[in-house]
Every structure is written in C-alpha cells, then in structure tokens.
PDB file of C-alpha atoms and ligand atoms in Angstrom:
ATOM      1  CA  MET A   1       6.613 -18.392   2.814  1.00  0.00           C
ATOM      2  CA  MET A   2       5.817 -17.213  -0.617  1.00  0.00           C
ATOM      3  CA  THR A   3       6.348 -14.449  -3.094  1.00  0.00           C
ATOM      4  CA  ARG A   4       3.288 -12.303  -3.688  1.00  0.00           C
ATOM      5  CA  LEU A   5       2.478 -10.447  -6.902  1.00  0.00           C
ATOM      6  CA  TYR A   6       0.239  -7.389  -6.862  1.00  0.00           C
ATOM      7  CA  HIS A   7      -1.559  -6.570 -10.085  1.00  0.00           C
ATOM      8  CA  HIS A   8      -4.779  -4.799 -11.168  1.00  0.00           C
ATOM      9  CA  PRO A   9      -6.547  -4.189 -14.485  1.00  0.00           C
ATOM     10  CA  VAL A  10      -6.537  -0.420 -13.835  1.00  0.00           C
ATOM     11  CA  PHE A  11      -2.760  -0.379 -14.397  1.00  0.00           C
ATOM     12  CA  ALA A  12      -3.453  -0.984 -18.104  1.00  0.00           C
ATOM     13  CA  GLU A  13      -6.171   1.701 -18.178  1.00  0.00           C
ATOM     14  CA  HIS A  14      -3.720   4.547 -17.558  1.00  0.00           C
ATOM     15  CA  LEU A  15      -3.459   5.839 -21.137  1.00  0.00           C
ATOM     16  CA  THR A  16      -0.572   7.907 -22.436  1.00  0.00           C
ATOM     17  CA  GLY A  17      -1.315   8.247 -26.154  1.00  0.00           C
ATOM     18  CA  PRO A  18       0.047   6.726 -29.354  1.00  0.00           C
ATOM     19  CA  GLY A  19       3.805   6.295 -29.524  1.00  0.00           C
ATOM     20  CA  HIS A  20       4.354   6.838 -25.800  1.00  0.00           C
ATOM     21  CA  PRO A  21       6.907   4.365 -24.418  1.00  0.00           C
ATOM     22  CA  GLU A  22       5.199   4.084 -21.018  1.00  0.00           C
ATOM     23  CA  ARG A  23       2.173   2.300 -22.464  1.00  0.00           C
ATOM     24  CA  PRO A  24      -0.497  -0.172 -21.356  1.00  0.00           C
ATOM     25  CA  ALA A  25       1.117  -2.995 -23.370  1.00  0.00           C
ATOM     26  CA  ARG A  26       3.849  -3.059 -20.705  1.00  0.00           C
ATOM     27  CA  MET A  27       1.362  -4.706 -18.358  1.00  0.00           C
ATOM     28  CA  ALA A  28       0.553  -7.397 -20.937  1.00  0.00           C
ATOM     29  CA  ALA A  29       4.296  -8.056 -21.244  1.00  0.00           C
ATOM     30  CA  VAL A  30       4.559  -8.520 -17.478  1.00  0.00           C
ATOM     31  CA  GLU A  31       1.534 -10.831 -17.499  1.00  0.00           C
ATOM     32  CA  ALA A  32       3.064 -12.850 -20.338  1.00  0.00           C
ATOM     33  CA  ALA A  33       6.273 -13.146 -18.316  1.00  0.00           C
ATOM     34  CA  LEU A  34       4.463 -14.581 -15.317  1.00  0.00           C
ATOM     35  CA  GLU A  35       2.187 -17.016 -17.162  1.00  0.00           C
ATOM     36  CA  ALA A  36       4.837 -19.719 -17.398  1.00  0.00           C
ATOM     37  CA  GLU A  37       4.707 -22.926 -15.393  1.00  0.00           C
ATOM     38  CA  ALA A  38       7.539 -21.662 -13.166  1.00  0.00           C
ATOM     39  CA  PHE A  39       5.173 -19.051 -11.686  1.00  0.00           C
ATOM     40  CA  GLN A  40       2.351 -21.376 -10.670  1.00  0.00           C
ATOM     41  CA  ASN A  41       3.185 -20.887  -7.023  1.00  0.00           C
ATOM     42  CA  LEU A  42       3.295 -17.111  -7.237  1.00  0.00           C
ATOM     43  CA  ASP A  43       0.645 -15.759  -4.873  1.00  0.00           C
ATOM     44  CA  ARG A  44      -1.418 -13.332  -6.978  1.00  0.00           C
ATOM     45  CA  ALA A  45      -3.285 -10.545  -5.215  1.00  0.00           C
ATOM     46  CA  LEU A  46      -5.379  -7.704  -6.538  1.00  0.00           C
ATOM     47  CA  ALA A  47      -4.081  -4.253  -5.619  1.00  0.00           C
ATOM     48  CA  THR A  48      -6.370  -2.026  -3.588  1.00  0.00           C
ATOM     49  CA  GLU A  49      -6.483   1.750  -3.803  1.00  0.00           C
ATOM     50  CA  GLY A  50      -3.933   3.391  -1.514  1.00  0.00           C
ATOM     51  CA  SER A  51      -5.029   6.034   0.981  1.00  0.00           C
ATOM     52  CA  LEU A  52      -4.446   9.730   0.502  1.00  0.00           C
ATOM     53  CA  GLU A  53      -2.993   9.717   3.996  1.00  0.00           C
ATOM     54  CA  ALA A  54      -0.240   7.435   2.697  1.00  0.00           C
ATOM     55  CA  VAL A  55       0.352   9.677  -0.335  1.00  0.00           C
ATOM     56  CA  TYR A  56       0.521  12.815   1.844  1.00  0.00           C
ATOM     57  CA  ARG A  57       3.535  11.367   3.677  1.00  0.00           C
ATOM     58  CA  CYS A  58       5.544  12.161   0.523  1.00  0.00           C
ATOM     59  CA  HIS A  59       3.490  14.633  -1.514  1.00  0.00           C
ATOM     60  CA  PRO A  60       1.685  17.778  -0.297  1.00  0.00           C
ATOM     61  CA  ALA A  61      -2.134  17.714  -0.471  1.00  0.00           C
ATOM     62  CA  GLU A  62      -2.046  20.692  -2.827  1.00  0.00           C
ATOM     63  CA  TYR A  63       0.026  18.679  -5.321  1.00  0.00           C
ATOM     64  CA  VAL A  64      -2.338  15.708  -5.121  1.00  0.00           C
ATOM     65  CA  ARG A  65      -5.314  18.027  -5.712  1.00  0.00           C
ATOM     66  CA  LYS A  66      -3.565  19.479  -8.750  1.00  0.00           C
ATOM     67  CA  ILE A  67      -3.170  16.024 -10.315  1.00  0.00           C
ATOM     68  CA  ALA A  68      -6.799  15.151  -9.514  1.00  0.00           C
ATOM     69  CA  LYS A  69      -7.998  18.427 -11.040  1.00  0.00           C
ATOM     70  CA  ALA A  70      -5.908  17.937 -14.168  1.00  0.00           C
ATOM     71  CA  THR A  71      -7.444  14.508 -14.767  1.00  0.00           C
ATOM     72  CA  PRO A  72      -9.592  14.613 -17.936  1.00  0.00           C
ATOM     73  CA  GLU A  73     -12.971  12.860 -18.235  1.00  0.00           C
ATOM     74  CA  ASP A  74     -11.798  11.511 -21.531  1.00  0.00           C
ATOM     75  CA  GLY A  75      -8.852  12.085 -23.799  1.00  0.00           C
ATOM     76  CA  LEU A  76      -5.407  12.964 -22.539  1.00  0.00           C
ATOM     77  CA  THR A  77      -3.869  15.796 -20.536  1.00  0.00           C
ATOM     78  CA  ARG A  78      -0.162  16.498 -20.745  1.00  0.00           C
ATOM     79  CA  ILE A  79       1.223  17.654 -17.402  1.00  0.00           C
ATOM     80  CA  ASP A  80       4.792  18.010 -18.517  1.00  0.00           C
ATOM     81  CA  GLY A  81       6.839  17.286 -21.637  1.00  0.00           C
ATOM     82  CA  ASP A  82       6.501  13.533 -21.265  1.00  0.00           C
ATOM     83  CA  THR A  83       4.004  12.911 -18.482  1.00  0.00           C
ATOM     84  CA  VAL A  84       0.493  12.304 -19.770  1.00  0.00           C
ATOM     85  CA  ILE A  85      -2.669  11.401 -17.860  1.00  0.00           C
ATOM     86  CA  SER A  86      -6.064  10.017 -18.811  1.00  0.00           C
ATOM     87  CA  ALA A  87      -9.345   9.441 -16.933  1.00  0.00           C
ATOM     88  CA  LYS A  88      -8.032   6.378 -15.055  1.00  0.00           C
ATOM     89  CA  SER A  89      -4.503   7.609 -14.336  1.00  0.00           C
ATOM     90  CA  PHE A  90      -5.207   8.979 -10.864  1.00  0.00           C
ATOM     91  CA  SER A  91      -6.866   5.709  -9.875  1.00  0.00           C
ATOM     92  CA  ALA A  92      -3.996   3.692 -11.367  1.00  0.00           C
ATOM     93  CA  ALA A  93      -1.444   5.755  -9.449  1.00  0.00           C
ATOM     94  CA  LEU A  94      -3.413   5.324  -6.211  1.00  0.00           C
ATOM     95  CA  HIS A  95      -3.638   1.566  -6.767  1.00  0.00           C
ATOM     96  CA  ALA A  96       0.127   1.495  -7.343  1.00  0.00           C
ATOM     97  CA  VAL A  97       0.550   3.231  -3.984  1.00  0.00           C
ATOM     98  CA  GLY A  98      -1.921   0.811  -2.371  1.00  0.00           C
ATOM     99  CA  ALA A  99      -0.090  -2.223  -3.737  1.00  0.00           C
ATOM    100  CA  ALA A 100       3.311  -1.004  -2.584  1.00  0.00           C
ATOM    101  CA  CYS A 101       1.955  -0.305   0.920  1.00  0.00           C
ATOM    102  CA  SER A 102       0.167  -3.685   1.007  1.00  0.00           C
ATOM    103  CA  GLY A 103       3.458  -5.260   0.012  1.00  0.00           C
ATOM    104  CA  VAL A 104       5.072  -3.669   3.057  1.00  0.00           C
ATOM    105  CA  ASP A 105       2.206  -4.905   5.264  1.00  0.00           C
ATOM    106  CA  ASP A 106       2.692  -8.427   3.886  1.00  0.00           C
ATOM    107  CA  VAL A 107       6.420  -8.690   4.470  1.00  0.00           C
ATOM    108  CA  VAL A 108       6.108  -7.165   7.939  1.00  0.00           C
ATOM    109  CA  SER A 109       3.257  -9.477   8.988  1.00  0.00           C
ATOM    110  CA  GLY A 110       4.891 -12.500   7.381  1.00  0.00           C
ATOM    111  CA  ALA A 111       2.002 -13.030   4.962  1.00  0.00           C
ATOM    112  CA  ALA A 112       4.620 -13.014   2.211  1.00  0.00           C
ATOM    113  CA  ARG A 113       8.377 -13.444   2.159  1.00  0.00           C
ATOM    114  CA  ASN A 114       8.792 -10.864  -0.561  1.00  0.00           C
ATOM    115  CA  VAL A 115       6.560  -8.978  -2.981  1.00  0.00           C
ATOM    116  CA  PHE A 116       6.628  -7.775  -6.580  1.00  0.00           C
ATOM    117  CA  VAL A 117       4.303  -4.929  -7.523  1.00  0.00           C
ATOM    118  CA  ALA A 118       3.522  -4.941 -11.259  1.00  0.00           C
ATOM    119  CA  SER A 119       2.087  -1.458 -11.564  1.00  0.00           C
ATOM    120  CA  ARG A 120       2.103   1.636 -13.727  1.00  0.00           C
ATOM    121  CA  PRO A 121       2.574   4.548 -13.834  1.00  0.00           C
ATOM    122  CA  PRO A 122       6.128   4.289 -12.462  1.00  0.00           C
ATOM    123  CA  GLY A 123       7.047   6.527  -9.523  1.00  0.00           C
ATOM    124  CA  HIS A 124      10.729   7.289  -8.959  1.00  0.00           C
ATOM    125  CA  HIS A 125      10.836  10.576 -10.907  1.00  0.00           C
ATOM    126  CA  ALA A 126       7.937  12.055  -8.902  1.00  0.00           C
ATOM    127  CA  GLU A 127       9.380  14.641  -6.529  1.00  0.00           C
ATOM    128  CA  ARG A 128       7.535  15.982  -3.506  1.00  0.00           C
ATOM    129  CA  ALA A 129       5.560  18.480  -5.562  1.00  0.00           C
ATOM    130  CA  THR A 130       6.484  17.772  -9.180  1.00  0.00           C
ATOM    131  CA  ALA A 131       5.164  15.085 -11.518  1.00  0.00           C
ATOM    132  CA  MET A 132       7.673  14.222 -14.223  1.00  0.00           C
ATOM    133  CA  GLY A 133       9.214  11.421 -16.248  1.00  0.00           C
ATOM    134  CA  PHE A 134       5.916   9.481 -16.612  1.00  0.00           C
ATOM    135  CA  CYS A 135       5.511   9.478 -12.785  1.00  0.00           C
ATOM    136  CA  LEU A 136       2.705  10.883 -10.606  1.00  0.00           C
ATOM    137  CA  PHE A 137       3.137   9.477  -7.082  1.00  0.00           C
ATOM    138  CA  ASN A 138       6.375   7.978  -5.826  1.00  0.00           C
ATOM    139  CA  GLN A 139       5.139   4.602  -4.642  1.00  0.00           C
ATOM    140  CA  ALA A 140       8.549   3.311  -3.506  1.00  0.00           C
ATOM    141  CA  ALA A 141       9.036   6.402  -1.334  1.00  0.00           C
ATOM    142  CA  ILE A 142       5.469   6.230  -0.027  1.00  0.00           C
ATOM    143  CA  ALA A 143       5.937   2.551   0.849  1.00  0.00           C
ATOM    144  CA  ALA A 144       9.080   3.440   2.814  1.00  0.00           C
ATOM    145  CA  ARG A 145       7.222   6.118   4.775  1.00  0.00           C
ATOM    146  CA  HIS A 146       4.301   3.710   5.302  1.00  0.00           C
ATOM    147  CA  ALA A 147       6.704   1.159   6.795  1.00  0.00           C
ATOM    148  CA  GLN A 148       7.975   3.770   9.229  1.00  0.00           C
ATOM    149  CA  ALA A 149       4.674   5.430  10.120  1.00  0.00           C
ATOM    150  CA  VAL A 150       2.414   2.383  10.308  1.00  0.00           C
ATOM    151  CA  HIS A 151       4.787  -0.413  11.294  1.00  0.00           C
ATOM    152  CA  GLY A 152       7.389   1.516  13.258  1.00  0.00           C
ATOM    153  CA  LEU A 153      10.308   0.324  11.137  1.00  0.00           C
ATOM    154  CA  GLU A 154      13.201   2.694  11.594  1.00  0.00           C
ATOM    155  CA  ARG A 155      15.497   2.222   8.639  1.00  0.00           C
ATOM    156  CA  VAL A 156      14.440   1.587   5.058  1.00  0.00           C
ATOM    157  CA  ALA A 157      16.830   1.051   2.131  1.00  0.00           C
ATOM    158  CA  ILE A 158      15.553   1.875  -1.356  1.00  0.00           C
ATOM    159  CA  VAL A 159      17.687   0.373  -4.128  1.00  0.00           C
ATOM    160  CA  ASP A 160      17.006   1.684  -7.630  1.00  0.00           C
ATOM    161  CA  TRP A 161      18.510  -0.032 -10.681  1.00  0.00           C
ATOM    162  CA  ASP A 162      16.347   1.710 -13.283  1.00  0.00           C
ATOM    163  CA  VAL A 163      18.531   3.125 -16.078  1.00  0.00           C
ATOM    164  CA  HIS A 164      17.375   6.623 -15.069  1.00  0.00           C
ATOM    165  CA  HIS A 165      18.251   8.305 -11.801  1.00  0.00           C
ATOM    166  CA  GLY A 166      15.357   8.444  -9.337  1.00  0.00           C
ATOM    167  CA  ASN A 167      15.464  12.179  -8.751  1.00  0.00           C
ATOM    168  CA  GLY A 168      12.075  12.030  -7.032  1.00  0.00           C
ATOM    169  CA  THR A 169      13.131   9.531  -4.391  1.00  0.00           C
ATOM    170  CA  GLN A 170      16.352  11.467  -3.848  1.00  0.00           C
ATOM    171  CA  ASP A 171      14.370  14.696  -3.445  1.00  0.00           C
ATOM    172  CA  ILE A 172      11.944  13.214  -0.922  1.00  0.00           C
ATOM    173  CA  PHE A 173      14.654  11.729   1.333  1.00  0.00           C
ATOM    174  CA  TRP A 174      17.427  14.279   0.690  1.00  0.00           C
ATOM    175  CA  SER A 175      17.759  15.298   4.345  1.00  0.00           C
ATOM    176  CA  ASP A 176      16.435  12.141   6.001  1.00  0.00           C
ATOM    177  CA  PRO A 177      19.101   9.706   7.211  1.00  0.00           C
ATOM    178  CA  SER A 178      16.453   7.131   8.194  1.00  0.00           C
ATOM    179  CA  VAL A 179      16.061   6.215   4.517  1.00  0.00           C
ATOM    180  CA  LEU A 180      18.992   5.082   2.392  1.00  0.00           C
ATOM    181  CA  TYR A 181      18.619   5.728  -1.331  1.00  0.00           C
ATOM    182  CA  VAL A 182      21.098   3.856  -3.547  1.00  0.00           C
ATOM    183  CA  SER A 183      20.881   4.172  -7.307  1.00  0.00           C
ATOM    184  CA  THR A 184      22.731   2.756 -10.284  1.00  0.00           C
ATOM    185  CA  HIS A 185      21.881   4.592 -13.484  1.00  0.00           C
ATOM    186  CA  GLN A 186      23.295   5.744 -16.793  1.00  0.00           C
ATOM    187  CA  MET A 187      24.819   9.210 -16.702  1.00  0.00           C
ATOM    188  CA  PRO A 188      24.538  11.513 -18.505  1.00  0.00           C
ATOM    189  CA  LEU A 189      20.874  10.722 -19.168  1.00  0.00           C
ATOM    190  CA  TYR A 190      17.436  11.989 -18.174  1.00  0.00           C
ATOM    191  CA  PRO A 191      16.731  13.547 -15.679  1.00  0.00           C
ATOM    192  CA  GLY A 192      20.300  14.848 -15.280  1.00  0.00           C
ATOM    193  CA  THR A 193      20.658  14.267 -11.540  1.00  0.00           C
ATOM    194  CA  GLY A 194      22.478  11.406  -9.848  1.00  0.00           C
ATOM    195  CA  ALA A 195      26.108  12.490  -9.662  1.00  0.00           C
ATOM    196  CA  GLU A 196      28.263  10.762  -7.087  1.00  0.00           C
ATOM    197  CA  SER A 197      28.652  14.115  -5.332  1.00  0.00           C
ATOM    198  CA  GLU A 198      24.911  14.241  -4.504  1.00  0.00           C
ATOM    199  CA  THR A 199      24.885  12.623  -1.079  1.00  0.00           C
ATOM    200  CA  GLY A 200      22.047  14.294   0.870  1.00  0.00           C
ATOM    201  CA  ALA A 201      22.530  13.739   4.591  1.00  0.00           C
ATOM    202  CA  GLY A 202      25.003  10.969   3.798  1.00  0.00           C
ATOM    203  CA  ASN A 203      22.027   8.726   3.001  1.00  0.00           C
ATOM    204  CA  ILE A 204      22.112   9.143  -0.783  1.00  0.00           C
ATOM    205  CA  VAL A 205      24.508   6.906  -2.712  1.00  0.00           C
ATOM    206  CA  ASN A 206      24.622   7.540  -6.445  1.00  0.00           C
ATOM    207  CA  VAL A 207      26.525   5.093  -8.598  1.00  0.00           C
ATOM    208  CA  PRO A 208      26.485   6.436 -12.149  1.00  0.00           C
ATOM    209  CA  LEU A 209      27.363   4.136 -15.046  1.00  0.00           C
ATOM    210  CA  ARG A 210      28.469   5.214 -18.507  1.00  0.00           C
ATOM    211  CA  GLU A 211      26.769   4.758 -21.836  1.00  0.00           C
ATOM    212  CA  ASP A 212      27.430   1.256 -23.208  1.00  0.00           C
ATOM    213  CA  ASP A 213      28.357  -0.166 -19.815  1.00  0.00           C
ATOM    214  CA  GLY A 214      27.162  -3.741 -19.422  1.00  0.00           C
ATOM    215  CA  GLY A 215      26.839  -6.479 -16.848  1.00  0.00           C
ATOM    216  CA  ASP A 216      30.487  -6.439 -15.798  1.00  0.00           C
ATOM    217  CA  GLU A 217      30.480  -2.737 -14.942  1.00  0.00           C
ATOM    218  CA  PHE A 218      27.052  -3.013 -13.310  1.00  0.00           C
ATOM    219  CA  ARG A 219      28.083  -5.952 -11.134  1.00  0.00           C
ATOM    220  CA  ASP A 220      31.368  -4.300 -10.194  1.00  0.00           C
ATOM    221  CA  ALA A 221      29.495  -1.140  -9.152  1.00  0.00           C
ATOM    222  CA  PHE A 222      26.916  -3.145  -7.246  1.00  0.00           C
ATOM    223  CA  THR A 223      29.597  -5.102  -5.405  1.00  0.00           C
ATOM    224  CA  ALA A 224      31.832  -2.107  -4.684  1.00  0.00           C
ATOM    225  CA  LYS A 225      29.238   0.574  -3.846  1.00  0.00           C
ATOM    226  CA  VAL A 226      25.649  -0.655  -3.552  1.00  0.00           C
ATOM    227  CA  MET A 227      26.112  -3.682  -1.331  1.00  0.00           C
ATOM    228  CA  PRO A 228      28.516  -2.026   1.158  1.00  0.00           C
ATOM    229  CA  ALA A 229      26.109   0.915   1.499  1.00  0.00           C
ATOM    230  CA  ILE A 230      23.265  -1.452   2.391  1.00  0.00           C
ATOM    231  CA  ARG A 231      25.501  -3.490   4.695  1.00  0.00           C
ATOM    232  CA  ASN A 232      26.582  -0.402   6.615  1.00  0.00           C
ATOM    233  CA  PHE A 233      23.006   0.861   6.881  1.00  0.00           C
ATOM    234  CA  HIS A 234      21.414  -2.258   8.419  1.00  0.00           C
ATOM    235  CA  PRO A 235      17.925  -1.738   6.979  1.00  0.00           C
ATOM    236  CA  ASP A 236      14.716  -3.028   8.542  1.00  0.00           C
ATOM    237  CA  LEU A 237      13.249  -3.333   5.039  1.00  0.00           C
ATOM    238  CA  VAL A 238      14.589  -3.314   1.471  1.00  0.00           C
ATOM    239  CA  ILE A 239      12.513  -1.688  -1.267  1.00  0.00           C
ATOM    240  CA  VAL A 240      13.596  -2.127  -4.878  1.00  0.00           C
ATOM    241  CA  SER A 241      12.773   0.454  -7.531  1.00  0.00           C
ATOM    242  CA  ALA A 242      12.893  -2.221 -10.196  1.00  0.00           C
ATOM    243  CA  GLY A 243      13.156  -0.597 -13.588  1.00  0.00           C
ATOM    244  CA  PHE A 244      14.197  -2.833 -16.449  1.00  0.00           C
ATOM    245  CA  ASP A 245      15.222  -0.138 -18.920  1.00  0.00           C
ATOM    246  CA  ALA A 246      18.921  -0.829 -18.353  1.00  0.00           C
ATOM    247  CA  HIS A 247      18.255  -3.934 -20.479  1.00  0.00           C
ATOM    248  CA  HIS A 248      20.295  -3.996 -23.707  1.00  0.00           C
ATOM    249  CA  ARG A 249      17.147  -3.946 -25.863  1.00  0.00           C
ATOM    250  CA  ASP A 250      15.648  -0.871 -24.209  1.00  0.00           C
ATOM    251  CA  PRO A 251      15.108   2.164 -26.466  1.00  0.00           C
ATOM    252  CA  LEU A 252      15.376   4.757 -23.659  1.00  0.00           C
ATOM    253  CA  GLY A 253      18.772   3.806 -22.246  1.00  0.00           C
ATOM    254  CA  SER A 254      22.170   2.708 -23.487  1.00  0.00           C
ATOM    255  CA  LEU A 255      23.271   0.224 -20.855  1.00  0.00           C
ATOM    256  CA  ASN A 256      23.606  -3.414 -21.818  1.00  0.00           C
ATOM    257  CA  LEU A 257      22.249  -5.457 -18.949  1.00  0.00           C
ATOM    258  CA  THR A 258      20.759  -8.899 -19.493  1.00  0.00           C
ATOM    259  CA  GLU A 259      18.195 -10.987 -17.635  1.00  0.00           C
ATOM    260  CA  ALA A 260      21.131 -12.709 -15.909  1.00  0.00           C
ATOM    261  CA  ASP A 261      22.246  -9.377 -14.450  1.00  0.00           C
ATOM    262  CA  PHE A 262      18.798  -8.634 -13.002  1.00  0.00           C
ATOM    263  CA  ASP A 263      18.694 -12.163 -11.600  1.00  0.00           C
ATOM    264  CA  TRP A 264      22.102 -11.651 -10.012  1.00  0.00           C
ATOM    265  CA  ALA A 265      21.234  -8.254  -8.533  1.00  0.00           C
ATOM    266  CA  THR A 266      17.977  -9.653  -7.147  1.00  0.00           C
ATOM    267  CA  ALA A 267      19.914 -12.435  -5.425  1.00  0.00           C
ATOM    268  CA  GLN A 268      22.329  -9.883  -3.962  1.00  0.00           C
ATOM    269  CA  LEU A 269      19.508  -7.834  -2.472  1.00  0.00           C
ATOM    270  CA  MET A 270      17.750 -10.941  -1.160  1.00  0.00           C
ATOM    271  CA  ALA A 271      20.963 -11.912   0.605  1.00  0.00           C
ATOM    272  CA  ALA A 272      21.144  -8.439   2.158  1.00  0.00           C
ATOM    273  CA  ALA A 273      17.511  -8.669   3.260  1.00  0.00           C
ATOM    274  CA  ALA A 274      18.114 -12.136   4.705  1.00  0.00           C
ATOM    275  CA  ARG A 275      21.064 -10.869   6.703  1.00  0.00           C
ATOM    276  CA  ASP A 276      19.537  -7.678   8.054  1.00  0.00           C
ATOM    277  CA  CYS A 277      15.756  -7.821   8.023  1.00  0.00           C
ATOM    278  CA  GLY A 278      14.303 -11.303   7.927  1.00  0.00           C
ATOM    279  CA  ASP A 279      14.044 -11.385   4.099  1.00  0.00           C
ATOM    280  CA  ARG A 280      11.702  -8.368   3.995  1.00  0.00           C
ATOM    281  CA  LEU A 281      11.895  -7.094   0.419  1.00  0.00           C
ATOM    282  CA  VAL A 282       9.290  -5.263  -1.662  1.00  0.00           C
ATOM    283  CA  SER A 283      10.035  -4.703  -5.348  1.00  0.00           C
ATOM    284  CA  VAL A 284       8.120  -2.091  -7.306  1.00  0.00           C
ATOM    285  CA  LEU A 285       8.151  -1.899 -11.092  1.00  0.00           C
ATOM    286  CA  GLU A 286       9.551   1.356 -12.485  1.00  0.00           C
ATOM    287  CA  GLY A 287      10.690   1.613 -16.145  1.00  0.00           C
ATOM    288  CA  GLY A 288      11.315  -0.931 -18.898  1.00  0.00           C
ATOM    289  CA  TYR A 289      10.160   0.042 -22.379  1.00  0.00           C
ATOM    290  CA  ASP A 290      11.187  -2.752 -24.687  1.00  0.00           C
ATOM    291  CA  LEU A 291       8.344  -5.226 -24.277  1.00  0.00           C
ATOM    292  CA  LYS A 292      10.474  -8.315 -24.887  1.00  0.00           C
ATOM    293  CA  GLY A 293      13.252  -7.059 -22.605  1.00  0.00           C
ATOM    294  CA  LEU A 294      10.697  -6.212 -19.939  1.00  0.00           C
ATOM    295  CA  GLU A 295       9.057  -9.616 -20.199  1.00  0.00           C
ATOM    296  CA  THR A 296      12.254 -11.646 -19.900  1.00  0.00           C
ATOM    297  CA  SER A 297      13.721  -9.392 -17.204  1.00  0.00           C
ATOM    298  CA  VAL A 298      10.601  -9.509 -15.024  1.00  0.00           C
ATOM    299  CA  ALA A 299      10.560 -13.287 -15.393  1.00  0.00           C
ATOM    300  CA  ALA A 300      14.186 -13.523 -14.222  1.00  0.00           C
ATOM    301  CA  HIS A 301      13.582 -11.101 -11.331  1.00  0.00           C
ATOM    302  CA  VAL A 302      10.442 -12.765 -10.013  1.00  0.00           C
ATOM    303  CA  LYS A 303      11.814 -16.275 -10.499  1.00  0.00           C
ATOM    304  CA  ARG A 304      14.731 -15.309  -8.294  1.00  0.00           C
ATOM    305  CA  LEU A 305      12.423 -13.749  -5.692  1.00  0.00           C
ATOM    306  CA  MET A 306      10.590 -17.097  -5.526  1.00  0.00           C
ATOM    307  CA  THR A 307      13.725 -19.134  -4.877  1.00  0.00           C
ATOM    308  CA  GLY A 308      14.463 -20.204  -1.378  1.00  0.00           C
TER     309      GLY A 308
HETATM  310 ZN1   ZN B 401      13.713   4.550 -16.329  1.00  0.00          ZN
END
C-alpha cells in the first residue's frame, strides 16, 4: 500500500499580498521537496472541492456565507489582522477540505496506507465561527468529523506539532471526548491559548514548549505526553496537523527543530497508527514559513510516511 499526496494548482492561487508569510511560494517549496527521485513512488492525486455539508460539521452555515460574501472579485480583502483572502481563496479552502476528506476515504478504504495533503490556506486556527491566523476552514477538524459521520469511526486523534497552538481545533472539540486533540507548540506565542490547564472534556492535551527549545525538549515532550495520550485513547484514525514552523529557520517561531525531528515524530505517529488503527494516518499541512525549512521538512516527513 502506498502513500498518497493530494495537491492542486488552486492552492497557489490563494493570494495574501506582498510580504505575507503564508504565500503561494510555499506550494512551490513543497513541490520542490517532492520532486526528488525518492518520491517517484508517491501516488499523486488532484484534490477535489470539498462539500459544504462536510464544512458545516465544524463551521456554521452563516460563517461560511460570511467568508463567501467577503471574497473579492479581484484584489485582496483582509478579514482580520493577518488573514487575507483573494478571489480564489474560498475555492482553495474548499479544495483543502476536499483533499483532507478524500485522504480519510483513502485510508479507510485501503486505497492508500497514509496520506499527505499539501494544501493552503492552513486550518488549525479557524474556530467554529472565527477565521484567524491565516486560516478559513479547519480541514483537520472537518476530516475528523467526516471520518465519524461518513465512515462511522468512533475515535479520532488529531496531533498538532505546528509551532502555534491550534486554538481552532481545540475550540471545535472542546467538549467532545470522541476526538483527542494533542498539541506541542511554543508558548507564549500566537494565538495565546494552549496552556496545559486547558483540557476540555479531558480530550485536550496541550504540551507547551519554551522559546529556544529544540529537538531534545520536543522529543522528551512527545515521549512523555503526546504518545501516552494517543496510546490511552486508542484512536480509529490519526490526523496530523503538520506545521513545519517549529523548524529552526522559521521566522514566525523560536523553536529549533530539524528535519530529523519531524522524521522522528512522523515515525512515532506511524507506530501509534500501526498499533491502534491499521496504519490509518492522514497528514495535513499547516504552517511553515521559511521556504527552505519547509522544503526539507516536508521531504523528511513524506519520506518517512513512505517507509514500510
Ligand atoms: Zn503555525
């Protein structure tokens, strides 16, 4: 069984304006990462647009309408301090949702062993009814709900190693013990949430790291907190909110992870998925704003996903 990659040209057509870190060139960096010989056997699939029905499982229709209405015919619209949309942004966000849900379909049907979704905009800051932090729809959360609603999976674990806390995912599943949300992130840092004391219905596990922490601290936290939480939860599916902005080169965070750390964490989660849920793992791109760091980190992550 293979690793499938979802991509689509529309992900590079979501424009955010000059100087914005969450920029189309991120997609070129991901493509460059996956051009190498080592990725010849990666099964490449074009994302399809996700359904509104899938989106409505996490975001109210009124919120979705608001984003659609705010979409400009050309130029840019700023919907909060750092979240900007252009003519193709709504379509890009819907394709990101579609790809994440297709990824779930694939790992449930056995069409793929695991999946990497190379999409933008990212999603983990999008709360039920608030777009923020470059995010419109929370595709990792929507994919989890899709797995439950469409495939009848009961328990979904979302693991988020983006340098920022996924306040949106935490908000959506705050009182829902059927979804485990585990996050490592730098704290203090945007968006300000993610303290260890925020535990929801016992299904939220926040593992804050400190500025300048590196691979040792990350791996210790992963081993001591993240992996036991997953082990105790026994998920039917693992979803990764794979942000690569904890990389040492990244301008938006001050953690010092390397490609080797992302490779290691990927292997850890694959082992958890192998033990509990027949390898079912869907990884969705979140942040990662240094193009070189993003490129090398994605390469390490996907290479690991492809190993047997
Ligand atoms: Zn981030």
